[in-house]
Amino acid sequence: MGREFLDLVDISEAHRIIRNLFKEIYHPPPIEKVNLENAYGRVLAQNVKTPIDLPPFNRASRDGYALKAEDTFHASEDNPKTLKCIEVIEAGAIPQKRIKRGCCSRISTGAPIPEGADAIVMVEYAEEENDNIIIYKSAYPGQHIAQRGLDIPKNEIIAWKNSILSPEKIGAISAAGISKVPVIAKPKIGILSTGNELIEPSNDWTPGKIFDSNSHSIAAAVKKCGCEPKILGIVKDDYTKLHKAIQEGILECDILITSGGTSAGAGDMLREVIEDIGKVMIHGISIKPGKPTLIGEVKGKLVFGLPGFPVSALIIFDVLLRPYLMELSGKPPIEHRRVELPLARRLHSSKGRIHYALVKVKNGRAYPILKDSGAITSLADADGYIKIPKNVEILEEGSRVKVSPLSPI
């Protein structure tokens, strides 16, 4: 129970192990079909082809008169042409009469072009006199006609695999008559908080207890990655209860994230439980904060044990889990837009391990937030964090540092 951590691993080795585990366990990602009304923001698992031509028929792109272009040649204000109107065609109707020489049909935008017509003269250049239509401007073949398949022909791709379904893509897909699309299934991420001191957020506070903030902050971070969080509640530092909670969580989720219960203390059970029902792959990473991070495998699924302190938990999530959860959900990786700024004051680091330090950006400078990793307010104050190499013990005021936003949207 009181053992030290298993062999500490470097952050690069941790990434290698996690990357390989994701490839072994979660590749390829599962696919599901969803209705278009639920498709926004989802990631396409396959190319989508149109089963019909778009547009599906030759149609009018203007209100006017469908006719033979040759009947209007040389028409002008001084030399109008007179045609007989034989039909009125509204959008959605099917033309009943063929256009012959000397005839035309009144047509609305979007309506099918009648057989025999090869042009449309807009209403602005015509005048009605009973059944006669006076044409004041000549037309050319194909004028104001959207040809069948001009937009995209049948069996062409209208939305590509791995693209995110935007309103524009959903509009194109629905125009092709498709009601369901194949998308990458959202990974279900179980979130479990452990600790005798934790209680659910409420209006009632009990002396000696603290409200569980990690479940909700981690759930929000999971959503940003395109995954589906499931908060599983709080478990006491009790072997039997923790054992049961992990077994149940693994059954209903694809990945389980816990916070708390990872350090080498007398009240910490997580490592022991994972060792008994699965395998511990990592217990301890050479970083600050987050040294007690645990990564294990239970019944073919991954369990991530994050530290209990809010700052540690979210930084470790951002550094170690975010890239792989985004890849698993099919989301394109979000690159940190790092900003290089001068450090506003001297900062001490932990030599021998990589240090991630929260900072606030103000007046073009990065101010270190000098609170411990248990202070939740430090996260609310932070604009991002900086990475300090493990061989650096002191950063002097004015040193140039690169600020990464914390879990960018």
GROMACS .gro file of C-alpha atoms in nm:
model
  409
    1MET     CA    1   0.000   0.000   0.000
    2GLY     CA    2   0.270   0.246   0.088
    3ARG     CA    3   0.501   0.154  -0.199
    4GLU     CA    4   0.667   0.418  -0.406
    5PHE     CA    5   0.562   0.462  -0.767
    6LEU     CA    6   0.644   0.198  -1.019
    7ASP     CA    7   0.925   0.297  -1.253
    8LEU     CA    8   0.886   0.664  -1.349
    9VAL     CA    9   0.874   0.715  -1.724
   10ASP     CA   10   0.970   1.018  -1.927
   11ILE     CA   11   0.688   1.214  -2.093
   12SER     CA   12   0.803   1.105  -2.439
   13GLU     CA   13   0.795   0.739  -2.331
   14ALA     CA   14   0.448   0.792  -2.184
   15HIS     CA   15   0.328   0.929  -2.518
   16ARG     CA   16   0.478   0.631  -2.700
   17ILE     CA   17   0.302   0.385  -2.470
   18ILE     CA   18  -0.033   0.566  -2.490
   19ARG     CA   19  -0.015   0.603  -2.868
   20ASN     CA   20   0.051   0.232  -2.911
   21LEU     CA   21  -0.228   0.137  -2.670
   22PHE     CA   22  -0.481   0.347  -2.860
   23LYS     CA   23  -0.374   0.189  -3.189
   24GLU     CA   24  -0.394  -0.163  -3.049
   25ILE     CA   25  -0.727  -0.125  -2.868
   26TYR     CA   26  -0.931   0.133  -3.057
   27HIS     CA   27  -0.836   0.096  -3.423
   28PRO     CA   28  -1.033   0.111  -3.639
   29PRO     CA   29  -1.296   0.320  -3.459
   30PRO     CA   30  -1.656   0.192  -3.465
   31ILE     CA   31  -1.907   0.342  -3.709
   32GLU     CA   32  -2.273   0.429  -3.659
   33LYS     CA   33  -2.545   0.583  -3.877
   34VAL     CA   34  -2.724   0.893  -3.755
   35ASN     CA   35  -3.016   1.096  -3.887
   36LEU     CA   36  -2.924   1.428  -4.045
   37GLU     CA   37  -3.087   1.622  -3.761
   38ASN     CA   38  -2.828   1.466  -3.528
   39ALA     CA   39  -2.535   1.486  -3.768
   40TYR     CA   40  -2.406   1.840  -3.707
   41GLY     CA   41  -2.048   1.840  -3.583
   42ARG     CA   42  -2.005   1.465  -3.631
   43VAL     CA   43  -1.718   1.315  -3.828
   44LEU     CA   44  -1.793   1.121  -4.146
   45ALA     CA   45  -1.666   0.764  -4.135
   46GLN     CA   46  -1.703   0.708  -4.511
   47ASN     CA   47  -1.729   0.911  -4.828
   48VAL     CA   48  -2.088   1.005  -4.911
   49LYS     CA   49  -2.190   0.979  -5.278
   50THR     CA   50  -2.502   1.125  -5.429
   51PRO     CA   51  -2.744   0.857  -5.553
   52ILE     CA   52  -2.894   1.102  -5.805
   53ASP     CA   53  -2.784   1.382  -6.034
   54LEU     CA   54  -2.789   1.729  -5.880
   55PRO     CA   55  -2.994   1.897  -5.999
   56PRO     CA   56  -3.200   1.585  -6.075
   57PHE     CA   57  -3.354   1.739  -6.391
   58ASN     CA   58  -3.307   2.037  -6.620
   59ARG     CA   59  -3.468   2.323  -6.429
   60ALA     CA   60  -3.533   2.693  -6.459
   61SER     CA   61  -3.295   2.923  -6.277
   62ARG     CA   62  -3.515   3.231  -6.335
   63ASP     CA   63  -3.885   3.316  -6.353
   64GLY     CA   64  -3.973   3.365  -6.719
   65TYR     CA   65  -4.072   3.183  -7.035
   66ALA     CA   66  -3.938   2.849  -7.157
   67LEU     CA   67  -3.898   2.856  -7.534
   68LYS     CA   68  -3.684   2.776  -7.831
   69ALA     CA   69  -3.396   3.023  -7.844
   70GLU     CA   70  -3.418   3.047  -8.224
   71ASP     CA   71  -3.768   3.200  -8.192
   72THR     CA   72  -3.615   3.503  -8.019
   73PHE     CA   73  -3.316   3.571  -8.240
   74HIS     CA   74  -3.283   3.945  -8.319
   75ALA     CA   75  -3.567   4.032  -8.079
   76SER     CA   76  -3.546   4.385  -7.936
   77GLU     CA   77  -3.759   4.671  -7.814
   78ASP     CA   78  -3.796   4.784  -8.175
   79ASN     CA   79  -3.833   4.436  -8.316
   80PRO     CA   80  -4.024   4.220  -8.061
   81LYS     CA   81  -4.116   3.857  -8.122
   82THR     CA   82  -4.459   3.720  -8.042
   83LEU     CA   83  -4.508   3.367  -7.906
   84LYS     CA   84  -4.813   3.176  -7.788
   85CYS     CA   85  -4.819   3.072  -7.419
   86ILE     CA   86  -4.944   2.712  -7.398
   87GLU     CA   87  -4.886   2.626  -7.031
   88VAL     CA   88  -4.796   2.758  -6.686
   89ILE     CA   89  -4.536   2.547  -6.501
   90GLU     CA   90  -4.492   2.603  -6.126
   91ALA     CA   91  -4.205   2.466  -5.918
   92GLY     CA   92  -4.282   2.105  -5.830
   93ALA     CA   93  -4.514   2.054  -6.128
   94ILE     CA   94  -4.446   1.834  -6.427
   95PRO     CA   95  -4.470   1.995  -6.773
   96GLN     CA   96  -4.754   1.851  -6.979
   97LYS     CA   97  -4.687   2.009  -7.318
   98ARG     CA   98  -4.396   2.007  -7.557
   99ILE     CA   99  -4.258   2.339  -7.680
  100LYS     CA  100  -4.284   2.379  -8.055
  101ARG     CA  101  -4.178   2.663  -8.282
  102GLY     CA  102  -4.374   2.978  -8.204
  103CYS     CA  103  -4.479   2.858  -7.857
  104CYS     CA  104  -4.360   2.906  -7.498
  105SER     CA  105  -4.458   2.817  -7.141
  106ARG     CA  106  -4.464   3.045  -6.839
  107ILE     CA  107  -4.220   2.888  -6.587
  108SER     CA  108  -4.118   2.949  -6.225
  109THR     CA  109  -3.768   2.922  -6.079
  110GLY     CA  110  -3.688   2.558  -5.996
  111ALA     CA  111  -3.952   2.409  -6.224
  112PRO     CA  112  -3.860   2.137  -6.476
  113ILE     CA  113  -3.787   2.252  -6.831
  114PRO     CA  114  -4.054   2.131  -7.075
  115GLU     CA  115  -3.950   1.909  -7.362
  116GLY     CA  116  -3.850   2.105  -7.670
  117ALA     CA  117  -3.743   2.421  -7.482
  118ASP     CA  118  -3.375   2.516  -7.476
  119ALA     CA  119  -3.377   2.864  -7.318
  120ILE     CA  120  -3.561   3.093  -7.079
  121VAL     CA  121  -3.633   3.461  -7.125
  122MET     CA  122  -3.682   3.640  -6.794
  123VAL     CA  123  -4.019   3.805  -6.724
  124GLU     CA  124  -3.845   4.145  -6.722
  125TYR     CA  125  -3.791   4.114  -7.098
  126ALA     CA  126  -4.141   4.001  -7.192
  127GLU     CA  127  -4.499   4.123  -7.180
  128GLU     CA  128  -4.827   3.932  -7.177
  129GLU     CA  129  -5.115   4.012  -7.412
  130ASN     CA  130  -5.388   3.754  -7.349
  131ASP     CA  131  -5.236   3.423  -7.464
  132ASN     CA  132  -4.958   3.597  -7.651
  133ILE     CA  133  -4.617   3.672  -7.504
  134ILE     CA  134  -4.422   3.963  -7.650
  135ILE     CA  135  -4.044   3.901  -7.628
  136TYR     CA  136  -3.817   4.207  -7.628
  137LYS     CA  137  -3.475   4.041  -7.593
  138SER     CA  138  -3.315   3.754  -7.777
  139ALA     CA  139  -3.200   3.438  -7.591
  140TYR     CA  140  -2.923   3.190  -7.651
  141PRO     CA  141  -2.946   2.810  -7.613
  142GLY     CA  142  -2.906   2.705  -7.248
  143GLN     CA  143  -2.987   3.054  -7.113
  144HIS     CA  144  -3.107   3.041  -6.748
  145ILE     CA  145  -3.133   2.661  -6.750
  146ALA     CA  146  -2.958   2.459  -6.478
  147GLN     CA  147  -2.866   2.138  -6.656
  148ARG     CA  148  -2.924   1.800  -6.492
  149GLY     CA  149  -2.612   1.688  -6.304
  150LEU     CA  150  -2.438   2.021  -6.357
  151ASP     CA  151  -2.389   2.073  -5.984
  152ILE     CA  152  -2.274   1.717  -5.922
  153PRO     CA  153  -2.346   1.402  -6.125
  154LYS     CA  154  -2.476   1.077  -5.984
  155ASN     CA  155  -2.226   0.867  -5.782
  156GLU     CA  156  -1.992   1.162  -5.726
  157ILE     CA  157  -1.864   1.230  -5.371
  158ILE     CA  158  -2.047   1.516  -5.200
  159ALA     CA  159  -1.887   1.479  -4.855
  160TRP     CA  160  -1.550   1.326  -4.781
  161LYS     CA  161  -1.448   1.076  -4.517
  162ASN     CA  162  -1.310   1.236  -4.198
  163SER     CA  163  -1.473   1.570  -4.271
  164ILE     CA  164  -1.679   1.737  -3.999
  165LEU     CA  165  -2.044   1.772  -4.090
  166SER     CA  166  -2.116   2.144  -4.120
  167PRO     CA  167  -2.450   2.305  -4.211
  168GLU     CA  168  -2.327   2.335  -4.571
  169LYS     CA  169  -2.235   1.966  -4.598
  170ILE     CA  170  -2.561   1.859  -4.434
  171GLY     CA  171  -2.748   2.076  -4.683
  172ALA     CA  172  -2.573   1.912  -4.979
  173ILE     CA  173  -2.636   1.564  -4.840
  174SER     CA  174  -3.004   1.631  -4.780
  175ALA     CA  175  -3.037   1.776  -5.132
  176ALA     CA  176  -2.931   1.434  -5.259
  177GLY     CA  177  -3.217   1.271  -5.069
  178ILE     CA  178  -2.994   1.107  -4.807
  179SER     CA  179  -3.146   1.097  -4.458
  180LYS     CA  180  -2.878   0.906  -4.263
  181VAL     CA  181  -2.499   0.926  -4.274
  182PRO     CA  182  -2.220   0.699  -4.145
  183VAL     CA  183  -2.019   0.871  -3.873
  184ILE     CA  184  -1.747   0.772  -3.630
  185ALA     CA  185  -1.919   0.663  -3.312
  186LYS     CA  186  -1.852   0.899  -3.024
  187PRO     CA  187  -1.627   0.723  -2.773
  188LYS     CA  188  -1.798   0.698  -2.434
  189ILE     CA  189  -1.564   0.821  -2.162
  190GLY     CA  190  -1.651   0.730  -1.805
  191ILE     CA  191  -1.542   0.979  -1.538
  192LEU     CA  192  -1.498   0.867  -1.180
  193SER     CA  193  -1.377   1.072  -0.884
  194THR     CA  194  -1.222   0.897  -0.584
  195GLY     CA  195  -1.158   1.015  -0.231
  196ASN     CA  196  -1.314   1.011   0.116
  197GLU     CA  197  -1.312   1.391   0.122
  198LEU     CA  198  -1.527   1.445  -0.186
  199ILE     CA  199  -1.897   1.532  -0.201
  200GLU     CA  200  -2.124   1.624  -0.490
  201PRO     CA  201  -2.162   1.997  -0.565
  202SER     CA  202  -2.467   2.134  -0.383
  203ASN     CA  203  -2.578   2.414  -0.154
  204ASP     CA  204  -2.489   2.210   0.150
  205TRP     CA  205  -2.129   2.188   0.264
  206THR     CA  206  -2.003   1.945   0.526
  207PRO     CA  207  -1.700   2.038   0.740
  208GLY     CA  208  -1.389   1.852   0.630
  209LYS     CA  209  -1.527   1.782   0.284
  210ILE     CA  210  -1.465   1.942  -0.056
  211PHE     CA  211  -1.690   1.960  -0.359
  212ASP     CA  212  -1.596   1.741  -0.655
  213SER     CA  213  -1.486   1.979  -0.931
  214ASN     CA  214  -1.281   1.733  -1.136
  215SER     CA  215  -1.576   1.534  -1.273
  216HIS     CA  216  -1.734   1.835  -1.438
  217SER     CA  217  -1.415   2.000  -1.562
  218ILE     CA  218  -1.291   1.671  -1.711
  219ALA     CA  219  -1.633   1.609  -1.866
  220ALA     CA  220  -1.617   1.949  -2.036
  221ALA     CA  221  -1.266   1.871  -2.165
  222VAL     CA  222  -1.390   1.535  -2.296
  223LYS     CA  223  -1.669   1.708  -2.489
  224LYS     CA  224  -1.413   1.939  -2.651
  225CYS     CA  225  -1.242   1.630  -2.784
  226GLY     CA  226  -1.559   1.514  -2.960
  227CYS     CA  227  -1.625   1.234  -2.712
  228GLU     CA  228  -1.927   1.161  -2.495
  229PRO     CA  229  -1.859   1.198  -2.121
  230LYS     CA  230  -2.047   0.997  -1.861
  231ILE     CA  231  -2.002   1.110  -1.501
  232LEU     CA  232  -2.008   0.799  -1.283
  233GLY     CA  233  -1.998   0.974  -0.946
  234ILE     CA  234  -1.772   0.957  -0.641
  235VAL     CA  235  -1.618   0.647  -0.487
  236LYS     CA  236  -1.463   0.633  -0.141
  237ASP     CA  237  -1.112   0.506  -0.080
  238ASP     CA  238  -1.238   0.156  -0.024
  239TYR     CA  239  -1.098  -0.136  -0.220
  240THR     CA  240  -1.426  -0.322  -0.263
  241LYS     CA  241  -1.623  -0.015  -0.370
  242LEU     CA  242  -1.352   0.103  -0.608
  243HIS     CA  243  -1.314  -0.246  -0.754
  244LYS     CA  244  -1.689  -0.260  -0.824
  245ALA     CA  245  -1.703   0.093  -0.967
  246ILE     CA  246  -1.418   0.028  -1.212
  247GLN     CA  247  -1.565  -0.305  -1.323
  248GLU     CA  248  -1.905  -0.142  -1.387
  249GLY     CA  249  -1.751   0.164  -1.552
  250ILE     CA  250  -1.548  -0.045  -1.794
  251LEU     CA  251  -1.859  -0.237  -1.898
  252GLU     CA  252  -2.056   0.073  -2.003
  253CYS     CA  253  -1.774   0.294  -2.133
  254ASP     CA  254  -1.493   0.270  -2.387
  255ILE     CA  255  -1.238   0.446  -2.166
  256LEU     CA  256  -1.242   0.517  -1.794
  257ILE     CA  257  -1.085   0.828  -1.642
  258THR     CA  258  -1.045   0.853  -1.268
  259SER     CA  259  -0.908   1.139  -1.062
  260GLY     CA  260  -0.758   1.098  -0.719
  261GLY     CA  261  -0.626   0.781  -0.565
  262THR     CA  262  -0.310   0.758  -0.777
  263SER     CA  263  -0.028   0.857  -0.540
  264ALA     CA  264   0.174   0.622  -0.325
  265GLY     CA  265  -0.026   0.689  -0.007
  266ALA     CA  266  -0.193   0.465   0.248
  267GLY     CA  267  -0.544   0.561   0.137
  268ASP     CA  268  -0.490   0.510  -0.235
  269MET     CA  269  -0.636   0.196  -0.385
  270LEU     CA  270  -0.644   0.254  -0.760
  271ARG     CA  271  -0.310   0.096  -0.848
  272GLU     CA  272  -0.387  -0.211  -0.640
  273VAL     CA  273  -0.731  -0.254  -0.797
  274ILE     CA  274  -0.597  -0.219  -1.153
  275GLU     CA  275  -0.317  -0.466  -1.081
  276ASP     CA  276  -0.571  -0.719  -0.952
  277ILE     CA  277  -0.820  -0.698  -1.239
  278GLY     CA  278  -0.598  -0.583  -1.525
  279LYS     CA  279  -0.255  -0.445  -1.589
  280VAL     CA  280  -0.079  -0.125  -1.488
  281MET     CA  281   0.114   0.011  -1.786
  282ILE     CA  282   0.238   0.334  -1.629
  283HIS     CA  283   0.246   0.446  -1.268
  284GLY     CA  284   0.438   0.766  -1.235
  285ILE     CA  285   0.559   1.011  -1.500
  286SER     CA  286   0.857   1.238  -1.468
  287ILE     CA  287   0.656   1.563  -1.487
  288LYS     CA  288   0.521   1.832  -1.258
  289PRO     CA  289   0.234   1.846  -1.184
  290GLY     CA  290   0.104   1.498  -1.247
  291LYS     CA  291   0.381   1.271  -1.128
  292PRO     CA  292   0.138   1.008  -0.984
  293THR     CA  293  -0.051   0.960  -1.314
  294LEU     CA  294  -0.154   0.597  -1.372
  295ILE     CA  295  -0.240   0.425  -1.700
  296GLY     CA  296  -0.377   0.075  -1.704
  297GLU     CA  297  -0.574  -0.174  -1.908
  298VAL     CA  298  -0.877  -0.363  -1.783
  299LYS     CA  299  -1.071  -0.608  -2.000
  300GLY     CA  300  -0.931  -0.461  -2.319
  301LYS     CA  301  -1.009  -0.101  -2.228
  302LEU     CA  302  -0.790   0.179  -2.099
  303VAL     CA  303  -0.808   0.330  -1.754
  304PHE     CA  304  -0.645   0.667  -1.693
  305GLY     CA  305  -0.581   0.759  -1.332
  306LEU     CA  306  -0.533   1.134  -1.311
  307PRO     CA  307  -0.413   1.312  -0.999
  308GLY     CA  308  -0.680   1.447  -0.765
  309PHE     CA  309  -0.563   1.809  -0.764
  310PRO     CA  310  -0.767   2.005  -1.021
  311VAL     CA  311  -0.468   2.178  -1.185
  312SER     CA  312  -0.275   1.853  -1.216
  313ALA     CA  313  -0.575   1.664  -1.352
  314LEU     CA  314  -0.654   1.913  -1.629
  315ILE     CA  315  -0.294   1.971  -1.734
  316ILE     CA  316  -0.230   1.598  -1.757
  317PHE     CA  317  -0.554   1.556  -1.953
  318ASP     CA  318  -0.448   1.831  -2.193
  319VAL     CA  319  -0.093   1.705  -2.239
  320LEU     CA  320  -0.147   1.328  -2.241
  321LEU     CA  321  -0.508   1.245  -2.330
  322ARG     CA  322  -0.647   1.523  -2.548
  323PRO     CA  323  -0.452   1.438  -2.868
  324TYR     CA  324  -0.551   1.069  -2.859
  325LEU     CA  325  -0.916   1.126  -2.766
  326MET     CA  326  -0.949   1.370  -3.055
  327GLU     CA  327  -0.796   1.120  -3.293
  328LEU     CA  328  -1.025   0.847  -3.159
  329SER     CA  329  -1.333   1.065  -3.215
  330GLY     CA  330  -1.215   1.153  -3.566
  331LYS     CA  331  -1.170   1.520  -3.486
  332PRO     CA  332  -0.877   1.691  -3.657
  333PRO     CA  333  -0.599   1.760  -3.405
  334ILE     CA  334  -0.606   2.107  -3.254
  335GLU     CA  335  -0.266   2.263  -3.268
  336HIS     CA  336  -0.176   2.480  -2.975
  337ARG     CA  337  -0.133   2.834  -3.098
  338ARG     CA  338   0.161   2.910  -2.877
  339VAL     CA  339   0.247   3.270  -2.815
  340GLU     CA  340   0.601   3.362  -2.725
  341LEU     CA  341   0.611   3.620  -2.446
  342PRO     CA  342   0.856   3.749  -2.187
  343LEU     CA  343   0.820   3.609  -1.837
  344ALA     CA  344   0.698   3.877  -1.595
  345ARG     CA  345   0.884   3.746  -1.290
  346ARG     CA  346   1.143   3.491  -1.188
  347LEU     CA  347   1.017   3.133  -1.174
  348HIS     CA  348   1.167   2.832  -0.995
  349SER     CA  349   1.116   2.487  -1.149
  350SER     CA  350   1.170   2.127  -1.042
  351LYS     CA  351   1.498   2.026  -1.199
  352GLY     CA  352   1.502   1.669  -1.324
  353ARG     CA  353   1.147   1.658  -1.461
  354ILE     CA  354   0.943   1.859  -1.707
  355HIS     CA  355   0.738   2.128  -1.537
  356TYR     CA  356   0.409   2.266  -1.672
  357ALA     CA  357   0.336   2.600  -1.506
  358LEU     CA  358   0.014   2.800  -1.534
  359VAL     CA  359   0.046   3.162  -1.644
  360LYS     CA  360  -0.175   3.463  -1.691
  361VAL     CA  361  -0.114   3.689  -1.990
  362LYS     CA  362  -0.131   4.059  -1.918
  363ASN     CA  363   0.015   4.359  -2.102
  364GLY     CA  364   0.211   4.134  -2.334
  365ARG     CA  365   0.383   3.940  -2.055
  366ALA     CA  366   0.337   3.597  -1.897
  367TYR     CA  367   0.275   3.606  -1.523
  368PRO     CA  368   0.333   3.275  -1.339
  369ILE     CA  369   0.041   3.175  -1.117
  370LEU     CA  370   0.209   3.083  -0.792
  371LYS     CA  371  -0.057   2.866  -0.633
  372ASP     CA  372  -0.037   2.496  -0.560
  373SER     CA  373  -0.201   2.238  -0.784
  374GLY     CA  374  -0.493   2.202  -0.546
  375ALA     CA  375  -0.608   2.561  -0.593
  376ILE     CA  376  -0.899   2.549  -0.837
  377THR     CA  377  -0.899   2.930  -0.866
  378SER     CA  378  -0.561   2.912  -1.037
  379LEU     CA  379  -0.733   2.745  -1.334
  380ALA     CA  380  -0.994   3.018  -1.351
  381ASP     CA  381  -0.718   3.281  -1.351
  382ALA     CA  382  -0.495   3.105  -1.606
  383ASP     CA  383  -0.476   3.189  -1.975
  384GLY     CA  384  -0.252   2.891  -2.048
  385TYR     CA  385   0.062   2.714  -1.940
  386ILE     CA  386   0.430   2.700  -2.025
  387LYS     CA  387   0.653   2.397  -2.054
  388ILE     CA  388   0.982   2.415  -1.867
  389PRO     CA  389   1.250   2.161  -1.971
  390LYS     CA  390   1.365   1.916  -1.705
  391ASN     CA  391   1.722   2.051  -1.704
  392VAL     CA  392   1.608   2.405  -1.618
  393GLU     CA  393   1.581   2.504  -1.252
  394ILE     CA  394   1.526   2.880  -1.279
  395LEU     CA  395   1.369   3.100  -1.545
  396GLU     CA  396   1.473   3.459  -1.501
  397GLU     CA  397   1.241   3.754  -1.544
  398GLY     CA  398   1.230   3.851  -1.911
  399SER     CA  399   1.302   3.498  -2.036
  400ARG     CA  400   1.109   3.420  -2.353
  401VAL     CA  401   0.851   3.148  -2.293
  402LYS     CA  402   0.589   2.985  -2.516
  403VAL     CA  403   0.236   3.000  -2.374
  404SER     CA  404  -0.004   2.720  -2.475
  405PRO     CA  405  -0.378   2.771  -2.418
  406LEU     CA  406  -0.532   2.512  -2.191
  407SER     CA  407  -0.748   2.273  -2.398
  408PRO     CA  408  -0.822   2.516  -2.684
  409ILE     CA  409  -1.165   2.496  -2.845
   0.00000   0.00000   0.00000
